[in-house]
């Protein structure tokens, strides 16, 4: 695993794209602070850049560095969640502008997968996590269902867990600073 993390960090630091197993599905990732790298993700997925992406952080401390104010209820939601949960926060900080939605929000998930946690900790920056498919196509249920266009479009494919079936996609909750909670995806 250490060799895979080293390889990923080298690619991420150079603005490249990785294909990696997450706590939910196989994801396309890049440095969430690098606008040029994020643009490559939109291009590969054939996705409009007006549709915001999810980014992963390694822990609560990293989350707090990239959100102006994490509402207290967010910690309760994350502690009580029974599956990976992505929360959309107001006023993200230090992320590429093209990752941020037009309403100045960002979808962020604290990674629960050990590989993702180690990778993000070593990289010291959030990474993008978006499903490994062209926008509009079904999300691949396993590595073997990822189409050639995606496989050839990334700079590095993590050589771990190729036999793993995807878990369910994360829940998505929009949590405003005024404590308004809206469930986007259960």
mmCIF file of C-alpha atoms in Angstrom:
data_model
loop_
_atom_site.group_PDB
_atom_site.id
_atom_site.type_symbol
_atom_site.label_atom_id
_atom_site.label_comp_id
_atom_site.label_asym_id
_atom_site.label_seq_id
_atom_site.Cartn_x
_atom_site.Cartn_y
_atom_site.Cartn_z
ATOM 1 C CA UNK A 1 0.000 0.000 0.000
ATOM 2 C CA UNK A 2 2.858 2.433 0.724
ATOM 3 C CA UNK A 3 4.107 2.158 -2.858
ATOM 4 C CA UNK A 4 0.609 2.878 -4.196
ATOM 5 C CA UNK A 5 0.323 5.961 -1.970
ATOM 6 C CA UNK A 6 3.738 7.230 -3.091
ATOM 7 C CA UNK A 7 2.781 6.809 -6.743
ATOM 8 C CA UNK A 8 -0.561 8.563 -6.227
ATOM 9 C CA UNK A 9 1.046 11.504 -4.440
ATOM 10 C CA UNK A 10 3.538 11.961 -7.271
ATOM 11 C CA UNK A 11 0.688 12.056 -9.809
ATOM 12 C CA UNK A 12 -1.472 14.354 -7.656
ATOM 13 C CA UNK A 13 1.394 16.794 -7.024
ATOM 14 C CA UNK A 14 1.922 17.067 -10.780
ATOM 15 C CA UNK A 15 -1.751 17.873 -11.462
ATOM 16 C CA UNK A 16 -2.629 14.398 -12.711
ATOM 17 C CA UNK A 17 -5.678 12.181 -12.290
ATOM 18 C CA UNK A 18 -5.860 8.942 -10.346
ATOM 19 C CA UNK A 19 -8.413 6.153 -10.401
ATOM 20 C CA UNK A 20 -8.762 4.827 -6.869
ATOM 21 C CA UNK A 21 -10.989 2.790 -4.549
ATOM 22 C CA UNK A 22 -12.924 4.922 -2.072
ATOM 23 C CA UNK A 23 -15.218 4.109 0.833
ATOM 24 C CA UNK A 24 -18.106 4.005 -1.663
ATOM 25 C CA UNK A 25 -17.281 3.555 -5.376
ATOM 26 C CA UNK A 26 -14.185 3.600 -7.580
ATOM 27 C CA UNK A 27 -13.399 7.249 -8.001
ATOM 28 C CA UNK A 28 -11.561 9.633 -10.248
ATOM 29 C CA UNK A 29 -9.433 11.877 -8.098
ATOM 30 C CA UNK A 30 -7.156 14.873 -8.266
ATOM 31 C CA UNK A 31 -5.803 17.617 -6.034
ATOM 32 C CA UNK A 32 -8.914 19.541 -4.939
ATOM 33 C CA UNK A 33 -6.833 22.723 -4.667
ATOM 34 C CA UNK A 34 -5.568 22.598 -8.277
ATOM 35 C CA UNK A 35 -7.974 24.247 -10.717
ATOM 36 C CA UNK A 36 -6.239 22.808 -13.812
ATOM 37 C CA UNK A 37 -6.398 19.260 -12.420
ATOM 38 C CA UNK A 38 -10.089 19.685 -11.542
ATOM 39 C CA UNK A 39 -10.772 20.864 -15.116
ATOM 40 C CA UNK A 40 -9.246 17.572 -16.348
ATOM 41 C CA UNK A 41 -11.811 15.666 -14.255
ATOM 42 C CA UNK A 42 -14.700 17.602 -15.812
ATOM 43 C CA UNK A 43 -13.273 16.978 -19.290
ATOM 44 C CA UNK A 44 -12.760 13.240 -18.694
ATOM 45 C CA UNK A 45 -16.275 12.803 -17.306
ATOM 46 C CA UNK A 46 -17.730 15.035 -20.067
ATOM 47 C CA UNK A 47 -19.420 16.960 -17.272
ATOM 48 C CA UNK A 48 -20.417 20.616 -17.139
ATOM 49 C CA UNK A 49 -18.223 22.470 -14.699
ATOM 50 C CA UNK A 50 -21.322 24.092 -13.219
ATOM 51 C CA UNK A 51 -22.037 20.749 -11.510
ATOM 52 C CA UNK A 52 -20.012 20.688 -8.319
ATOM 53 C CA UNK A 53 -17.851 17.733 -7.293
ATOM 54 C CA UNK A 54 -17.294 15.971 -3.957
ATOM 55 C CA UNK A 55 -13.970 16.211 -2.195
ATOM 56 C CA UNK A 56 -12.552 13.916 0.454
ATOM 57 C CA UNK A 57 -10.665 14.968 3.555
ATOM 58 C CA UNK A 58 -8.763 12.672 5.899
ATOM 59 C CA UNK A 59 -10.167 13.833 9.236
ATOM 60 C CA UNK A 60 -12.108 16.514 11.133
ATOM 61 C CA UNK A 61 -9.048 18.778 11.398
ATOM 62 C CA UNK A 62 -8.669 18.881 7.601
ATOM 63 C CA UNK A 63 -12.406 19.480 7.256
ATOM 64 C CA UNK A 64 -12.153 22.461 9.616
ATOM 65 C CA UNK A 65 -9.293 23.943 7.544
ATOM 66 C CA UNK A 66 -11.427 23.892 4.397
ATOM 67 C CA UNK A 67 -14.775 25.148 5.693
ATOM 68 C CA UNK A 68 -15.231 28.610 7.182
ATOM 69 C CA UNK A 69 -17.480 27.250 9.952
ATOM 70 C CA UNK A 70 -18.412 23.610 10.500
ATOM 71 C CA UNK A 71 -21.822 23.620 12.231
ATOM 72 C CA UNK A 72 -21.822 21.563 15.450
ATOM 73 C CA UNK A 73 -24.658 19.393 14.147
ATOM 74 C CA UNK A 74 -22.321 18.149 11.370
ATOM 75 C CA UNK A 75 -20.287 16.197 13.930
ATOM 76 C CA UNK A 76 -23.470 14.591 15.301
ATOM 77 C CA UNK A 77 -24.582 13.624 11.793
ATOM 78 C CA UNK A 78 -21.177 12.091 11.006
ATOM 79 C CA UNK A 79 -21.013 10.234 14.342
ATOM 80 C CA UNK A 80 -24.501 8.752 13.886
ATOM 81 C CA UNK A 81 -24.211 7.913 10.179
ATOM 82 C CA UNK A 82 -24.394 4.218 9.329
ATOM 83 C CA UNK A 83 -22.805 4.646 5.893
ATOM 84 C CA UNK A 84 -20.414 7.138 4.287
ATOM 85 C CA UNK A 85 -21.987 10.579 4.453
ATOM 86 C CA UNK A 86 -21.150 13.623 2.377
ATOM 87 C CA UNK A 87 -22.162 16.999 3.759
ATOM 88 C CA UNK A 88 -22.532 20.138 1.681
ATOM 89 C CA UNK A 89 -21.064 23.049 3.639
ATOM 90 C CA UNK A 90 -21.344 26.802 3.211
ATOM 91 C CA UNK A 91 -18.237 28.902 2.539
ATOM 92 C CA UNK A 92 -15.477 26.428 1.605
ATOM 93 C CA UNK A 93 -11.885 27.618 1.962
ATOM 94 C CA UNK A 94 -8.671 26.918 0.078
ATOM 95 C CA UNK A 95 -10.189 24.736 -2.641
ATOM 96 C CA UNK A 96 -10.025 25.227 -6.399
ATOM 97 C CA UNK A 97 -12.699 27.695 -7.477
ATOM 98 C CA UNK A 98 -14.096 25.246 -10.058
ATOM 99 C CA UNK A 99 -14.917 22.727 -7.291
ATOM 100 C CA UNK A 100 -17.208 25.178 -5.524
ATOM 101 C CA UNK A 101 -20.902 25.366 -6.407
ATOM 102 C CA UNK A 102 -22.429 28.628 -7.592
ATOM 103 C CA UNK A 103 -24.079 29.125 -4.175
ATOM 104 C CA UNK A 104 -20.604 29.031 -2.518
ATOM 105 C CA UNK A 105 -20.997 25.534 -1.089
ATOM 106 C CA UNK A 106 -18.867 22.403 -1.307
ATOM 107 C CA UNK A 107 -19.689 18.729 -0.811
ATOM 108 C CA UNK A 108 -17.096 17.209 1.523
ATOM 109 C CA UNK A 109 -16.803 13.726 2.999
ATOM 110 C CA UNK A 110 -14.442 12.628 5.743
ATOM 111 C CA UNK A 111 -13.007 9.423 4.254
ATOM 112 C CA UNK A 112 -13.616 6.238 6.214
ATOM 113 C CA UNK A 113 -11.596 3.954 3.913
ATOM 114 C CA UNK A 114 -8.066 3.324 5.272
ATOM 115 C CA UNK A 115 -6.363 3.707 1.877
ATOM 116 C CA UNK A 116 -8.082 7.074 1.291
ATOM 117 C CA UNK A 117 -7.273 8.293 4.798
ATOM 118 C CA UNK A 118 -3.576 7.401 4.427
ATOM 119 C CA UNK A 119 -3.374 8.893 0.947
ATOM 120 C CA UNK A 120 -5.016 12.179 1.921
ATOM 121 C CA UNK A 121 -2.999 12.433 5.161
ATOM 122 C CA UNK A 122 0.275 11.937 3.284
ATOM 123 C CA UNK A 123 -0.780 14.291 0.478
ATOM 124 C CA UNK A 124 -1.861 16.898 3.078
ATOM 125 C CA UNK A 125 -4.630 18.258 0.843
ATOM 126 C CA UNK A 126 -8.196 17.237 0.007
ATOM 127 C CA UNK A 127 -8.733 15.193 -3.139
ATOM 128 C CA UNK A 128 -11.646 15.097 -5.537
ATOM 129 C CA UNK A 129 -13.813 12.000 -5.490
ATOM 130 C CA UNK A 130 -16.232 11.488 -8.343
ATOM 131 C CA UNK A 131 -17.548 8.237 -9.751
ATOM 132 C CA UNK A 132 -15.487 6.573 -12.487
ATOM 133 C CA UNK A 133 -17.950 7.047 -15.319
ATOM 134 C CA UNK A 134 -18.948 9.500 -18.010
ATOM 135 C CA UNK A 135 -21.691 11.798 -16.756
ATOM 136 C CA UNK A 136 -25.072 10.240 -17.434
ATOM 137 C CA UNK A 137 -23.770 6.662 -17.600
ATOM 138 C CA UNK A 138 -24.506 4.283 -14.719
ATOM 139 C CA UNK A 139 -21.932 4.220 -11.924
ATOM 140 C CA UNK A 140 -19.758 1.111 -12.352
ATOM 141 C CA UNK A 141 -20.528 -1.447 -9.627
ATOM 142 C CA UNK A 142 -16.946 -2.749 -9.654
ATOM 143 C CA UNK A 143 -13.536 -2.024 -11.151
ATOM 144 C CA UNK A 144 -14.253 -4.441 -14.035
ATOM 145 C CA UNK A 145 -17.202 -2.292 -15.169
ATOM 146 C CA UNK A 146 -15.142 0.883 -15.597
ATOM 147 C CA UNK A 147 -15.075 1.817 -19.291
ATOM 148 C CA UNK A 148 -11.847 2.090 -21.320
ATOM 149 C CA UNK A 149 -12.351 5.830 -21.869
ATOM 150 C CA UNK A 150 -11.970 6.385 -18.123
ATOM 151 C CA UNK A 151 -9.148 3.849 -17.674
ATOM 152 C CA UNK A 152 -7.132 5.474 -20.472
ATOM 153 C CA UNK A 153 -7.990 9.008 -19.363
ATOM 154 C CA UNK A 154 -6.338 8.874 -15.931
ATOM 155 C CA UNK A 155 -2.628 9.093 -15.211
ATOM 156 C CA UNK A 156 -2.529 6.303 -12.637
ATOM 157 C CA UNK A 157 -4.757 3.395 -11.596
ATOM 158 C CA UNK A 158 -4.341 2.241 -8.002
ATOM 159 C CA UNK A 159 -3.402 -1.411 -7.983
ATOM 160 C CA UNK A 160 -5.485 -2.367 -4.941
ATOM 161 C CA UNK A 161 -8.951 -3.814 -4.390
ATOM 162 C CA UNK A 162 -9.715 -4.476 -8.071
ATOM 163 C CA UNK A 163 -11.951 -7.344 -6.946
ATOM 164 C CA UNK A 164 -13.908 -5.208 -4.460
ATOM 165 C CA UNK A 165 -17.574 -4.569 -5.190
ATOM 166 C CA UNK A 166 -18.642 -0.984 -4.686
ATOM 167 C CA UNK A 167 -20.511 -0.059 -1.562
ATOM 168 C CA UNK A 168 -23.581 2.120 -1.743
ATOM 169 C CA UNK A 169 -23.020 5.734 -2.778
ATOM 170 C CA UNK A 170 -22.727 8.137 0.122
ATOM 171 C CA UNK A 171 -25.680 9.904 1.642
ATOM 172 C CA UNK A 172 -25.606 13.599 0.783
ATOM 173 C CA UNK A 173 -26.875 16.174 3.244
ATOM 174 C CA UNK A 174 -26.886 19.942 2.737
ATOM 175 C CA UNK A 175 -26.143 21.674 6.014
ATOM 176 C CA UNK A 176 -26.380 25.456 6.046
ATOM 177 C CA UNK A 177 -24.737 27.670 8.640
ATOM 178 C CA UNK A 178 -28.220 28.584 9.905
ATOM 179 C CA UNK A 179 -28.587 24.844 10.821
ATOM 180 C CA UNK A 180 -31.026 24.122 7.993
ATOM 181 C CA UNK A 181 -30.671 20.446 7.064
ATOM 182 C CA UNK A 182 -31.756 19.123 3.666
ATOM 183 C CA UNK A 183 -31.341 15.494 2.574
ATOM 184 C CA UNK A 184 -30.174 15.399 -1.046
ATOM 185 C CA UNK A 185 -29.545 11.625 -1.327
ATOM 186 C CA UNK A 186 -30.262 8.998 1.315
#
